[in-house]
Coordinates of C-alpha atoms in Angstrom, one line a residue:
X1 CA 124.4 102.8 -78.0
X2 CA 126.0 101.3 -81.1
X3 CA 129.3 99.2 -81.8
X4 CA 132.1 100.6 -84.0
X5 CA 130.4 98.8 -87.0
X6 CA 127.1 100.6 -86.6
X7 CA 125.4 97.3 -84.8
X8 CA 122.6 98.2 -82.1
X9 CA 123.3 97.3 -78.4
X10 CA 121.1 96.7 -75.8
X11 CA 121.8 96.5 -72.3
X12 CA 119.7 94.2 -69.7
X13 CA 116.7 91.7 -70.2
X14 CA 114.6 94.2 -71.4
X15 CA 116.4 96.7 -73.1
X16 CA 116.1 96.0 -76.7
X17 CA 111.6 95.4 -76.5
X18 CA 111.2 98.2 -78.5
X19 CA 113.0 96.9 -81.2
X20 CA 110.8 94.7 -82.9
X21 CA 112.7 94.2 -86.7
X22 CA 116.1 93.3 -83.8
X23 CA 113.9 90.8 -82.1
X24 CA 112.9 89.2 -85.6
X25 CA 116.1 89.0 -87.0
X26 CA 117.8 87.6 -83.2
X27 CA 115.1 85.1 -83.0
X28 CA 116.0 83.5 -86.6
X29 CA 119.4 83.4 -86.1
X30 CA 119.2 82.0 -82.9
X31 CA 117.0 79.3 -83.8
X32 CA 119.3 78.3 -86.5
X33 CA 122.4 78.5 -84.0
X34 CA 120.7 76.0 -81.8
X35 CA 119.7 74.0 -84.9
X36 CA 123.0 74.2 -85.8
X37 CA 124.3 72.8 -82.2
X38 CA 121.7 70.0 -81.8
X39 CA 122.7 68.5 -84.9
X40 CA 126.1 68.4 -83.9
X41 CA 124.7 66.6 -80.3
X42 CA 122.5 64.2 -82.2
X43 CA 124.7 63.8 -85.5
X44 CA 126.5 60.1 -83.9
X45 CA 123.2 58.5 -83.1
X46 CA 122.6 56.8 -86.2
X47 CA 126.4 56.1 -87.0
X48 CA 127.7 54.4 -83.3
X49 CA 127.2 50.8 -85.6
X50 CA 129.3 52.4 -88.1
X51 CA 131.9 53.8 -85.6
X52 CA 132.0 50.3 -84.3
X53 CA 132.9 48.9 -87.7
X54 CA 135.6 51.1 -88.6
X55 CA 137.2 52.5 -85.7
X56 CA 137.1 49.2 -84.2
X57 CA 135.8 50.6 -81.0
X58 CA 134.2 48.9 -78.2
X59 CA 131.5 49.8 -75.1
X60 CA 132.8 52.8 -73.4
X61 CA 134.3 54.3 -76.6
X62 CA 130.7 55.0 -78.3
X63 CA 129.8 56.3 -74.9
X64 CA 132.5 58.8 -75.0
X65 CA 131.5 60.0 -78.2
X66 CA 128.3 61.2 -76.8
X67 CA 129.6 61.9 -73.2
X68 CA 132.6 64.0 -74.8
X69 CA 130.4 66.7 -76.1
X70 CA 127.6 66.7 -73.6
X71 CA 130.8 67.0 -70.7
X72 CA 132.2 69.9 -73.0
X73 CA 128.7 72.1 -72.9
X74 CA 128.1 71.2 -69.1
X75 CA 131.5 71.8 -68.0
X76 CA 131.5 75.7 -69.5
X77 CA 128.2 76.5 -69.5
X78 CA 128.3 78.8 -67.0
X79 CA 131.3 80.8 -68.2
X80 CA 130.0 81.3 -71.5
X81 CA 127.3 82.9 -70.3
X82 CA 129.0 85.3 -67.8
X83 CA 131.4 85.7 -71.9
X84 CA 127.8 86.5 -73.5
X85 CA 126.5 88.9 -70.8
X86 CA 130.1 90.7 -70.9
X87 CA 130.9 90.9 -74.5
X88 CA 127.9 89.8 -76.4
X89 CA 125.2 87.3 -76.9
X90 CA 125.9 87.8 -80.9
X91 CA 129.8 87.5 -80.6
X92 CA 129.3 84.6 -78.5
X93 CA 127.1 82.8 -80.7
X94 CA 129.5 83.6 -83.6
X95 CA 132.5 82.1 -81.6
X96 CA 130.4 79.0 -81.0
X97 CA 129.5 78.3 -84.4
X98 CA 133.3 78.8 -85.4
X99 CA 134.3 75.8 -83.3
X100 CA 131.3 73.8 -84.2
X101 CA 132.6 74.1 -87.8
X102 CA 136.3 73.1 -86.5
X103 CA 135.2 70.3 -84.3
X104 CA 132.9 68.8 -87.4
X105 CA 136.6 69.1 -89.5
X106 CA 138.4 67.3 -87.1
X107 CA 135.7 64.4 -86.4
X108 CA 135.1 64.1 -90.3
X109 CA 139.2 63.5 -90.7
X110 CA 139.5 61.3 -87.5
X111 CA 141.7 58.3 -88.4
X112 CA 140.8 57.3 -84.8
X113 CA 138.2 57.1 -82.0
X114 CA 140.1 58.8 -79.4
X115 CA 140.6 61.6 -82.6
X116 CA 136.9 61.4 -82.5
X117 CA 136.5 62.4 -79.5
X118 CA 138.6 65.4 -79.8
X119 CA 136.3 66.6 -82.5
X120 CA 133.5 65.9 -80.1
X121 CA 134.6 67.9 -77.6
X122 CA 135.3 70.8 -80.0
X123 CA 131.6 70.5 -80.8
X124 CA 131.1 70.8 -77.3
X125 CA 132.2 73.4 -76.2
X126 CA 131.1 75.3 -79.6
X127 CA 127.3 73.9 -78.6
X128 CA 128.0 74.8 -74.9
X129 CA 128.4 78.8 -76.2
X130 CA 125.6 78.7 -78.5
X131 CA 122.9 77.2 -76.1
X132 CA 123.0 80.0 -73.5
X133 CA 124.2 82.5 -76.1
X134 CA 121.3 82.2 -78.4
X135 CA 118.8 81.8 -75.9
X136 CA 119.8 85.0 -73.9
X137 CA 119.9 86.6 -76.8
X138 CA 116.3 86.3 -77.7
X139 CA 114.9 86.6 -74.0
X140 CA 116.8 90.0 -74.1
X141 CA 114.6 91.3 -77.0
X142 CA 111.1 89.8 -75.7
X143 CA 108.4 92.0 -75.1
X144 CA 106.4 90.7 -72.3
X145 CA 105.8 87.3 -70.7
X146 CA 103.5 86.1 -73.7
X147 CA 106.4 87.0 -76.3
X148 CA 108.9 85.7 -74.1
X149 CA 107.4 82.3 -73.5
X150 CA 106.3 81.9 -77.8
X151 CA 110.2 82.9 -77.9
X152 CA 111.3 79.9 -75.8
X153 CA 108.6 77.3 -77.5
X154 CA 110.5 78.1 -81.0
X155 CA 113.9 78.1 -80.0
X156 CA 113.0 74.8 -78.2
X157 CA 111.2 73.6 -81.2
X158 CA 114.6 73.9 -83.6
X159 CA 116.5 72.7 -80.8
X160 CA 114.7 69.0 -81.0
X161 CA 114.7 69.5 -85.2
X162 CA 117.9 69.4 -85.5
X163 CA 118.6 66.2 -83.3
X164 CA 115.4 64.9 -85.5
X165 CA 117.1 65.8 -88.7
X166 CA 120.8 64.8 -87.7
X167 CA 120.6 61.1 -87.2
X168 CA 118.5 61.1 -90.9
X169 CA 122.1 63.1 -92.3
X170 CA 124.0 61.0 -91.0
X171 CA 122.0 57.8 -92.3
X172 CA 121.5 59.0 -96.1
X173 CA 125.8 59.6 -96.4
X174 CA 125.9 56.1 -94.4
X175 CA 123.7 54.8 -97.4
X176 CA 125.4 57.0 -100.4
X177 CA 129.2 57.7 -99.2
X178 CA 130.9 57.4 -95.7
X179 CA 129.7 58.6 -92.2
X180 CA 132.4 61.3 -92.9
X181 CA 130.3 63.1 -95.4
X182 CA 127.5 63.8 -92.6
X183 CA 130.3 65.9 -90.5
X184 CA 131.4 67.5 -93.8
X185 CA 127.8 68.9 -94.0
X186 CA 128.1 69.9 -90.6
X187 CA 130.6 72.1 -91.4
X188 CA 128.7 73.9 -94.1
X189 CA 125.7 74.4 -91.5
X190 CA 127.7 75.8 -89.3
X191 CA 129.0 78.4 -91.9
X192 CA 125.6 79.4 -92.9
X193 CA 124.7 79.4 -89.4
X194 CA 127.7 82.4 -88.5
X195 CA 126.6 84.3 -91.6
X196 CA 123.6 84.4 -90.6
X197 CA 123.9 85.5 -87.2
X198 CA 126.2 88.4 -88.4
X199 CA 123.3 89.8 -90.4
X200 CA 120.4 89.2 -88.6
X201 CA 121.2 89.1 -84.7
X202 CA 121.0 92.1 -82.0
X203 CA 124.0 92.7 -79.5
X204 CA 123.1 92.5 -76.4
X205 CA 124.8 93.0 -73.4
X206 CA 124.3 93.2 -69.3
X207 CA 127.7 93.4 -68.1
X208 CA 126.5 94.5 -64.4
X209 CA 127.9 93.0 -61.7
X210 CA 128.9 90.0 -64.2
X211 CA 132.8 88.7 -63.5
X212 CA 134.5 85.6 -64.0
X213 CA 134.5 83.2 -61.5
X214 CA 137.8 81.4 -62.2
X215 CA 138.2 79.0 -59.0
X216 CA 134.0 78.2 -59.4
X217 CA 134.7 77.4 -63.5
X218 CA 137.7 75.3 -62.3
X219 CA 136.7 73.0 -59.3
X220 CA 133.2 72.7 -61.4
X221 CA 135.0 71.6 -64.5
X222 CA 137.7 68.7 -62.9
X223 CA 134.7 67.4 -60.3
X224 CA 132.1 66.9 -63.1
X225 CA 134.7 65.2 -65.9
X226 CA 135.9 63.0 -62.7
X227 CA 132.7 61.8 -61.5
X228 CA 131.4 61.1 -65.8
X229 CA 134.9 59.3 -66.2
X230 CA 134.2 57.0 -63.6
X231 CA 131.0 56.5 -64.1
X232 CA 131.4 55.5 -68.1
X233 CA 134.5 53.4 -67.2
X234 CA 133.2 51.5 -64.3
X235 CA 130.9 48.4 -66.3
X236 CA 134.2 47.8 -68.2
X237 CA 137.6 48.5 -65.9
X238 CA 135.4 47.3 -62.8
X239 CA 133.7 49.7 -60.2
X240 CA 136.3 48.4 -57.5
X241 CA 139.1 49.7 -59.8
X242 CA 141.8 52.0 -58.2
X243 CA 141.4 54.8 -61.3
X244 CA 137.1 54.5 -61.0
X245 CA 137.2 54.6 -57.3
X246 CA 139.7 57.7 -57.4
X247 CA 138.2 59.5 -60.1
X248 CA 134.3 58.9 -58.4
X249 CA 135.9 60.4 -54.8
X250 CA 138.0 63.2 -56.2
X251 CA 135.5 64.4 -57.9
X252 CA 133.0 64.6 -55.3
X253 CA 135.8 66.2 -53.3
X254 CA 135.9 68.8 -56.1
X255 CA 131.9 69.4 -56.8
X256 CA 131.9 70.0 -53.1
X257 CA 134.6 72.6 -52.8
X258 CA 132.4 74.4 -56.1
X259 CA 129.6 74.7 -53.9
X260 CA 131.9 76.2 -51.3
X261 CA 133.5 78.1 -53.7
X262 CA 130.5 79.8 -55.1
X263 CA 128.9 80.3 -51.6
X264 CA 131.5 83.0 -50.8
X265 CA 132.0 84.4 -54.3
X266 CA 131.3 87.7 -55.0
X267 CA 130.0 87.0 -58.5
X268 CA 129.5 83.6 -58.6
X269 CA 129.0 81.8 -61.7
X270 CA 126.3 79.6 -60.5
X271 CA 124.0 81.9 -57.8
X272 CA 122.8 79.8 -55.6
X273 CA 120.1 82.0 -54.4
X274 CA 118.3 81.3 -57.4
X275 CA 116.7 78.4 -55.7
X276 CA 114.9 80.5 -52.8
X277 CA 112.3 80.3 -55.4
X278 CA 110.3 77.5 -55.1
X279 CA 109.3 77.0 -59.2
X280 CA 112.8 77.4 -60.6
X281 CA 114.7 75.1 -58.0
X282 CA 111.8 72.8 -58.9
X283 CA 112.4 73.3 -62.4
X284 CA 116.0 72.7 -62.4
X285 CA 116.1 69.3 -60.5
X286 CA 113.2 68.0 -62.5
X287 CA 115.4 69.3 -65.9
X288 CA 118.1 67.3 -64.8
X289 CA 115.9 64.2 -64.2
X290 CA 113.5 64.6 -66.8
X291 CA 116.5 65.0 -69.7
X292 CA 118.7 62.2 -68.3
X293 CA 115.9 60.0 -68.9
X294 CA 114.9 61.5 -72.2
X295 CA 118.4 61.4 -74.0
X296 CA 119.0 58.5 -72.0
X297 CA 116.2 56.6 -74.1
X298 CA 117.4 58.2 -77.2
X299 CA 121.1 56.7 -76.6
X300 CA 119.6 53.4 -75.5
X301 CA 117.6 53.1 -78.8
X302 CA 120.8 54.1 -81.0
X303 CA 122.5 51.2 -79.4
X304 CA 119.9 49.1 -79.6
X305 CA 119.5 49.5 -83.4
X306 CA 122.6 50.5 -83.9
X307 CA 125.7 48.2 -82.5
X308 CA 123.5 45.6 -81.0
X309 CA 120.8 44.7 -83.7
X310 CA 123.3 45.9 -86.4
X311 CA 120.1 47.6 -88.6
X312 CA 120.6 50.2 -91.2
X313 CA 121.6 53.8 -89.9
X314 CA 118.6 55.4 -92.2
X315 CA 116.3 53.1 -90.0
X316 CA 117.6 54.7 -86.5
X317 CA 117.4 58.0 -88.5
X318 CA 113.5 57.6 -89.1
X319 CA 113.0 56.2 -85.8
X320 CA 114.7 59.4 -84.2
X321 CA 112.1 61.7 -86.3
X322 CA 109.0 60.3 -83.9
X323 CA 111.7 61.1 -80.7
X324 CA 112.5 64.2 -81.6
X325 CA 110.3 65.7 -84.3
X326 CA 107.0 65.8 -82.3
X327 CA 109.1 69.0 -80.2
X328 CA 109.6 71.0 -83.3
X329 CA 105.7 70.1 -85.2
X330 CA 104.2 70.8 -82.0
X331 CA 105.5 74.4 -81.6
X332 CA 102.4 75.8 -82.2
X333 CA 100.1 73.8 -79.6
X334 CA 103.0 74.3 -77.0
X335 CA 103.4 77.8 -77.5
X336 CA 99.4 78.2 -77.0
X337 CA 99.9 76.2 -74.2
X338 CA 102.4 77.8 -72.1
X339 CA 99.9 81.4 -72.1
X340 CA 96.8 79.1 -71.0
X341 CA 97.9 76.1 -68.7
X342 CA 99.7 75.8 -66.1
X343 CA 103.3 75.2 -66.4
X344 CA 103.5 72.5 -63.9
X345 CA 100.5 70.9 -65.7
X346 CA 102.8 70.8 -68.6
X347 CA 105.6 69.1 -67.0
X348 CA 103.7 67.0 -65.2
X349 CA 101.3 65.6 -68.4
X350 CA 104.9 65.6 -70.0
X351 CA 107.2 63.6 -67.6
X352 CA 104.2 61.4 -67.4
X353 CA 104.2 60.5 -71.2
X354 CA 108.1 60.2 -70.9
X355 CA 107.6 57.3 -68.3
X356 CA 105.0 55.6 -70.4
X357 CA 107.0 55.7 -73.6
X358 CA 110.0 54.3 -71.6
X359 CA 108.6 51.8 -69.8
X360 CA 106.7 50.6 -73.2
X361 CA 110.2 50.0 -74.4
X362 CA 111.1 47.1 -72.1
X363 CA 108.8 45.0 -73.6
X364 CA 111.2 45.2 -76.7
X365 CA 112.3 41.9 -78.1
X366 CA 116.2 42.1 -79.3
X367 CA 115.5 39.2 -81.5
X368 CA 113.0 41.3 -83.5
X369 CA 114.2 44.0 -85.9
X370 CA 111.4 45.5 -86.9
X371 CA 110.1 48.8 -86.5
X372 CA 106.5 48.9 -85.1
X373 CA 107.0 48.1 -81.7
X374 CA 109.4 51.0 -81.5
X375 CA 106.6 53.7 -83.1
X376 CA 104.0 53.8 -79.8
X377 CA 106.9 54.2 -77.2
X378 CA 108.7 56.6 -79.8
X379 CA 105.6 59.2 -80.2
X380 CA 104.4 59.0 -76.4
X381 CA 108.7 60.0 -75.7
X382 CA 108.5 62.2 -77.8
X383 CA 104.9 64.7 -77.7
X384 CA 106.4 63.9 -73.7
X385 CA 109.6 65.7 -74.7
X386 CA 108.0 68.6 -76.7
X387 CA 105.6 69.4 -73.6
X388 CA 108.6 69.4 -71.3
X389 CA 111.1 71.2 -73.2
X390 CA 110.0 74.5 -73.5
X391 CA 107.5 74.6 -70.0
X392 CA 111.0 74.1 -68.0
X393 CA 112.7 76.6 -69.5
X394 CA 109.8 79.0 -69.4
X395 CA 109.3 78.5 -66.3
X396 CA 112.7 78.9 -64.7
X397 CA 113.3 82.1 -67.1
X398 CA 110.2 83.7 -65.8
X399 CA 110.7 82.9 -61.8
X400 CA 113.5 85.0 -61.6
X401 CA 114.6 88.4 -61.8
X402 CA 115.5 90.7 -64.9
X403 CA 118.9 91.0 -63.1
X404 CA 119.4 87.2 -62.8
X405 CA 117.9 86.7 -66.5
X406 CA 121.8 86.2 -67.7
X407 CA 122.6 83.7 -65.3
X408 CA 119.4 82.0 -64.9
X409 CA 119.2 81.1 -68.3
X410 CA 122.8 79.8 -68.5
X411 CA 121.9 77.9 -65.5
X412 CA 118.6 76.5 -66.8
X413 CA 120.9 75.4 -70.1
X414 CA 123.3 73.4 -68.0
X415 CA 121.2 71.7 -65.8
X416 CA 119.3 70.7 -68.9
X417 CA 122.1 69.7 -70.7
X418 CA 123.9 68.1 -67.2
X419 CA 120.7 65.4 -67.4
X420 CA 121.1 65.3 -71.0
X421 CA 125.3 64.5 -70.4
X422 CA 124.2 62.2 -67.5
X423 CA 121.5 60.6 -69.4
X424 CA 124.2 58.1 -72.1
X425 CA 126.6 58.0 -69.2
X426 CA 123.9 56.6 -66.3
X427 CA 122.0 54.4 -68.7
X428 CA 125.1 53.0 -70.6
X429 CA 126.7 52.0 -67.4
X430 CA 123.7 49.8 -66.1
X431 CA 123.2 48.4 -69.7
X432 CA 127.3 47.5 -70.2
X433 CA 127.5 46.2 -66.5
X434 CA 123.8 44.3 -66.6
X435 CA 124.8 42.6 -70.0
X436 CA 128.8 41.8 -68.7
X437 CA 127.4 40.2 -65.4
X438 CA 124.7 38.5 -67.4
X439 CA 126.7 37.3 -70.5
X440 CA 129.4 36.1 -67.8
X441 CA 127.0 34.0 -65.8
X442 CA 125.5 32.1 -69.0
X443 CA 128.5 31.5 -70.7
X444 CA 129.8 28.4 -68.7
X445 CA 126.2 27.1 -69.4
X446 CA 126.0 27.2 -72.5
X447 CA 127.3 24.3 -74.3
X448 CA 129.6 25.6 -76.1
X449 CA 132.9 24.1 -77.7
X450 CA 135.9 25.0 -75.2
X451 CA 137.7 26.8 -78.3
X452 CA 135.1 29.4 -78.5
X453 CA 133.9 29.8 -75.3
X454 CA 137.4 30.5 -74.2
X455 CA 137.4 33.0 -76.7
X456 CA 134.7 34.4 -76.1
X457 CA 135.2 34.8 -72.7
X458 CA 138.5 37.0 -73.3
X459 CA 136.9 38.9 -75.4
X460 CA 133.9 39.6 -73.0
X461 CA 136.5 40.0 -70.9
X462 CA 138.4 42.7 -72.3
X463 CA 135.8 44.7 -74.4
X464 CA 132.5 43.5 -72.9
X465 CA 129.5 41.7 -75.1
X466 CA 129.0 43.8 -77.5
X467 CA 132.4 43.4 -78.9
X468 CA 131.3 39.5 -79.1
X469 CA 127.9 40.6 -80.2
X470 CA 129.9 42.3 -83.6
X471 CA 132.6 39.5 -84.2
X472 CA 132.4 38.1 -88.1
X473 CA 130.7 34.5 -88.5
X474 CA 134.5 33.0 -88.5
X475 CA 136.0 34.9 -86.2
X476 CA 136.8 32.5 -82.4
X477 CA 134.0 33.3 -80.2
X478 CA 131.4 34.0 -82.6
X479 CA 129.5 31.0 -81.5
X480 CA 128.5 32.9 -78.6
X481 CA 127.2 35.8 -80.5
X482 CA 123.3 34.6 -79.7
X483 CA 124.2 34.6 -75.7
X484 CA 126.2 38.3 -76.4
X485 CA 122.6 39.4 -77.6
X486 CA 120.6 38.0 -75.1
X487 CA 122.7 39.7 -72.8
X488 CA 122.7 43.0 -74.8
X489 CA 118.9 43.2 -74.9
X490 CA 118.4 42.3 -71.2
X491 CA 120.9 45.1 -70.0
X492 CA 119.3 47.5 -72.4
X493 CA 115.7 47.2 -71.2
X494 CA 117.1 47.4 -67.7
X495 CA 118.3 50.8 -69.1
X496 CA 114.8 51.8 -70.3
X497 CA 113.5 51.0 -66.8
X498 CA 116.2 53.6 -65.7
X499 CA 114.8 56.0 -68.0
X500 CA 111.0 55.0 -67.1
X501 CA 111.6 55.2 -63.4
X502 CA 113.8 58.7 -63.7
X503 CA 110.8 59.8 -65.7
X504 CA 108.0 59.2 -63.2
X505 CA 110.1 60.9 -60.6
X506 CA 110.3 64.0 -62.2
X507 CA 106.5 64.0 -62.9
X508 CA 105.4 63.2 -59.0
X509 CA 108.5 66.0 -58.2
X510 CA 106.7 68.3 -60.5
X511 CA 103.1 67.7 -59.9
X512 CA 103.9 67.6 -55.8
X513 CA 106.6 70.6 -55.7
X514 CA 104.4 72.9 -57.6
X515 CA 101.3 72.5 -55.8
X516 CA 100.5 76.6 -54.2
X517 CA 102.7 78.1 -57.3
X518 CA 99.8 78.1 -60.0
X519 CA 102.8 79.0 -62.2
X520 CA 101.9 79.9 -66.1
X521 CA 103.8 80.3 -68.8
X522 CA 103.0 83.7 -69.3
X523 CA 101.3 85.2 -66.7
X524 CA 104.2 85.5 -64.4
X525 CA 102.1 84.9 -61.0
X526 CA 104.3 82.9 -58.0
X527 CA 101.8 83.6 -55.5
X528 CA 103.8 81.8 -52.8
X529 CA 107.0 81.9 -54.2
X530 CA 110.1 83.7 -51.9
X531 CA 111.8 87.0 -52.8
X532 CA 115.0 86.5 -55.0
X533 CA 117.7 88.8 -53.9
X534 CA 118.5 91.8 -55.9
X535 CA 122.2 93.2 -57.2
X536 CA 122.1 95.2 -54.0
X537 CA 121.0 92.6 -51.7
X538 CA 117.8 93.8 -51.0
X539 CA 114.7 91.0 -51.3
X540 CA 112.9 91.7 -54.6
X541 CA 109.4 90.2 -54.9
X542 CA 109.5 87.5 -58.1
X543 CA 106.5 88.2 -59.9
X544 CA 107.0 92.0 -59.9
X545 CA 110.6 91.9 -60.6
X546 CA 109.9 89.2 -63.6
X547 CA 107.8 91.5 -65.2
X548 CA 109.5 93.8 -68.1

């Protein structure tokens, strides 16, 4: 079948194996769609110092710069991939990329932080298409298990380059111009990016038994941005606040009528019997886990560097190639990998290095702005990441059905990027409310002249430490700027503890809830794993049905 314009369509998972040149041309315009979207995820790292300077924002604001685009992809996840299995994986990708190139427009003109995070969200939602959208697309052109999972390991491997390359864009216009200019390149990558997939990419569809789920999309989206708003605004507004308290039980209320919701829908956005099998529910709690303390460390580091130590953006830039990098260098050895160990070997040896790198990080001394003790913790985060990356996705794609491919991989993509949207959010709230309660308590003790300790106190008061931690030399309250810091660097290791912890419960969830599953990248075997229903209800054995 063919589209008025001639383009080749395939129908289903496997439909379009056969065409190789299709698969080729899919898989290098997916990678740079997801390139493409990770640098728009990863772009404010470097720049939340600079945001601070001349947006005059405070502690919650730089977290909804990150948590506005991660809320966006979560939020719609789902529906853009029931969009993508109705209308197109390519189209999809294509609308994506348009509102990427809008979003970066809008943040590069932003007079304002609350502008800002307009443009974030835009981003979003353009990232939260192009995730699923791109990685459907490929998995419906792979030949086999072996193809499938060297499919996944590149895609993955762009996906971390471009939140390696993004922070050092967005520190060389810092240097030369105006943290504008990185969002104006944005814009151009984006561009390229739609070309690109217009050329090269394969349509594909599988439009069976896929329908929109409006009440699921809706109860999912208000419960989820409920819950995140409470959660970023309770270390500053005060958990016992009216609005936190509201927005934390309404949207529980909410995220419980979705589960309802999508237990008596007839085509449910988010299938729930995907987790009768054993690997992918596995899979998607330890994705959730595993991210939120991977990004979580990423977004703790930018701070750190960023609006606490006040260092140069191109420095967080460099620091973010040994984070992210090692995913994208390491595509080769992964790739090899996923056909010959284990999966849940993978994740485990992963999650493992992920805890080690974190908890290395505590020992951090705020006082000290240089680089090396950041370079052991940095690599062992991020060879952790690159194992873990690809072997969870892999893993969930190939536990499931053909049928269920669509869904399954827009579900593996949100709960991915639901840990990575959790990860600024849960760690910035026990930093900000460790540092207030901290700050507040050695204040009074600190000998300070009642003039600035006053002032300081307001200030802490209304826009936490680290808007003392920024005011100039002259400014009232300044004097306290060496207690802000303390403060600062004591709730942010207490973050990478967070992280640490989250990461070591992921690796004893994986090595534990694996055990009988002797799940490989590749080979497709869930010995013990339970039948997955089919599209016409009957039980369908996973390891046969995985199989193209």
């Amino acid at each position: 079948m063919t589209l008025n314009n001639g383009t080749p369509v395939s129908h289903g998972p496997t439909a379009g194996a056969a065409r190789t040149p299709g698969y080729a041309g899919t898989l290098a315009a997916a990678c740079g769609a997801v390139f493409v979207a990770q640098v728009a995820n990863a772009l404010p790292a470097s720049l939340l110092g600079l945001f601070q300077e001349d947006l005059s924002t405070h502690g919650s604001q730089l977290t909804w710069i990150t948590a506005a685009f991660m809320i966006a992809v979560v939020c719609f996840e789902f529906t853009f991939g029931v969009l993508g299995d109705l209308f197109g994986r390519r189209r999809l990708v294509v609308g994506g990329t348009a509102l990427v190139a809008v979003g970066s427009t809008v943040a590069a003109l932003a007079p304002t932080v609350q502008v800002l995070w307009i443009g974030a969200a835009l981003n979003g939602l353009g990232a939260g298409a192009m995730f699923p959208g791109s990685l459907t697309a490929i998995t419906a052109l792979t030949r086999g298990m072996r193809q499938r999972a060297h499919a996944v390991a590149v895609w993955s491997g762009f996906l971390s380059a471009g939140a390696a390359v993004s922070p050092l864009v967005g520190g060389m216009f810092a240097k030369v111009g105006s943290w504008r200019g990185s969002f104006w390149v944005l814009v151009g990558l984006a561009l390229v990016s739609m070309v690109l997939t217009l050329l090269l990419a394969t349509e594909s569809t599988a439009p069976e038994g896929r329908e929109f789920d409006v009440p699921g999309q809706i109860t999912f989206a208000i419960g989820l941005i409920l819950v995140l708003y409470g959660a970023v605004e309770g270390p500053e507004s005060g958990w016992s606040t009216l609005p936190v308290l509201l927005s934390l039980a309404l949207g529980a209320v909410f995220l419980a009528a979705f589960v309802v919701v999508e237990l008596g829908a007839e085509s449910p956005i988010f299938d729930l019997r995907l987790f009768l099998n054993r690997p992918f529910a596995v899979s998607s709690v330890v994705a959730v886990i595993g991210m939120l303390a991977f990004l979580g460390a990423c977004f703790t580091t930018s701070m750190w560097m960023g609006p606490v130590q006040h260092q140069d953006p191109m420095r967080v830039g460099i620091l973010f190639l040994l984070l992210q990098g090692p995913a994208f260098v390491l595509i080769p050895v992964v790739s090899r990998l996923l056909h010959r160990v284990a999966a849940s070997w993978l994740l485990t040896s992963g999650f493992v290095l992920l805890a080690a790198g974190c908890l290395l990080f505590t020992r951090l001394d705020v006082t000290d702005r240089g680089l090396g003790a950041f370079v052991a913790p940095a690599l062992l985060i991020g060879i952790g990441f690159a194992l873990t990356v690809s072997s969870v996705t892999t893993v969930a794609l190939n536990s499931v059905p053909p049928n269920l491919a669509g869904m399954a991989s827009a579900t593996t993509n949100m709960l991915r990027d639901l840990g990575f949207a959790l990860g600024p959010v849960v760690v910035g709230a026990v930093a900000l409310s460790h540092a207030g309660s901290t700050f507040a308590a050695n204040l009074p003790g600190a000998g300070l002249p009642a003039a600035q300790s006053a002032a300081a106190q307001a200030i802490a008061a209304a826009d936490g430490p680290l808007a003392v931690n920024g005011l100039p030399p002259t400014v009232p309250g300044s004097a306290a700027h060496g207690l802000a810091l303390d403060a600062l660097g004591s709730g942010f290791s207490t973050a990478y503890w967070v992280c640490g912890i989250a990461a070591a419960v992921a690796a004893a969830l994986t090595a534990f809830g694996m055990i009988g599953s002797h799940a490989r990248g590749t080979a497709g075997h869930e010995a013990d794993a339970p039948g997955l229903p089919g599209q016409d209800g009957k039980s369908e054995p996973v390891a046969e049905a995985a199989r193209p």
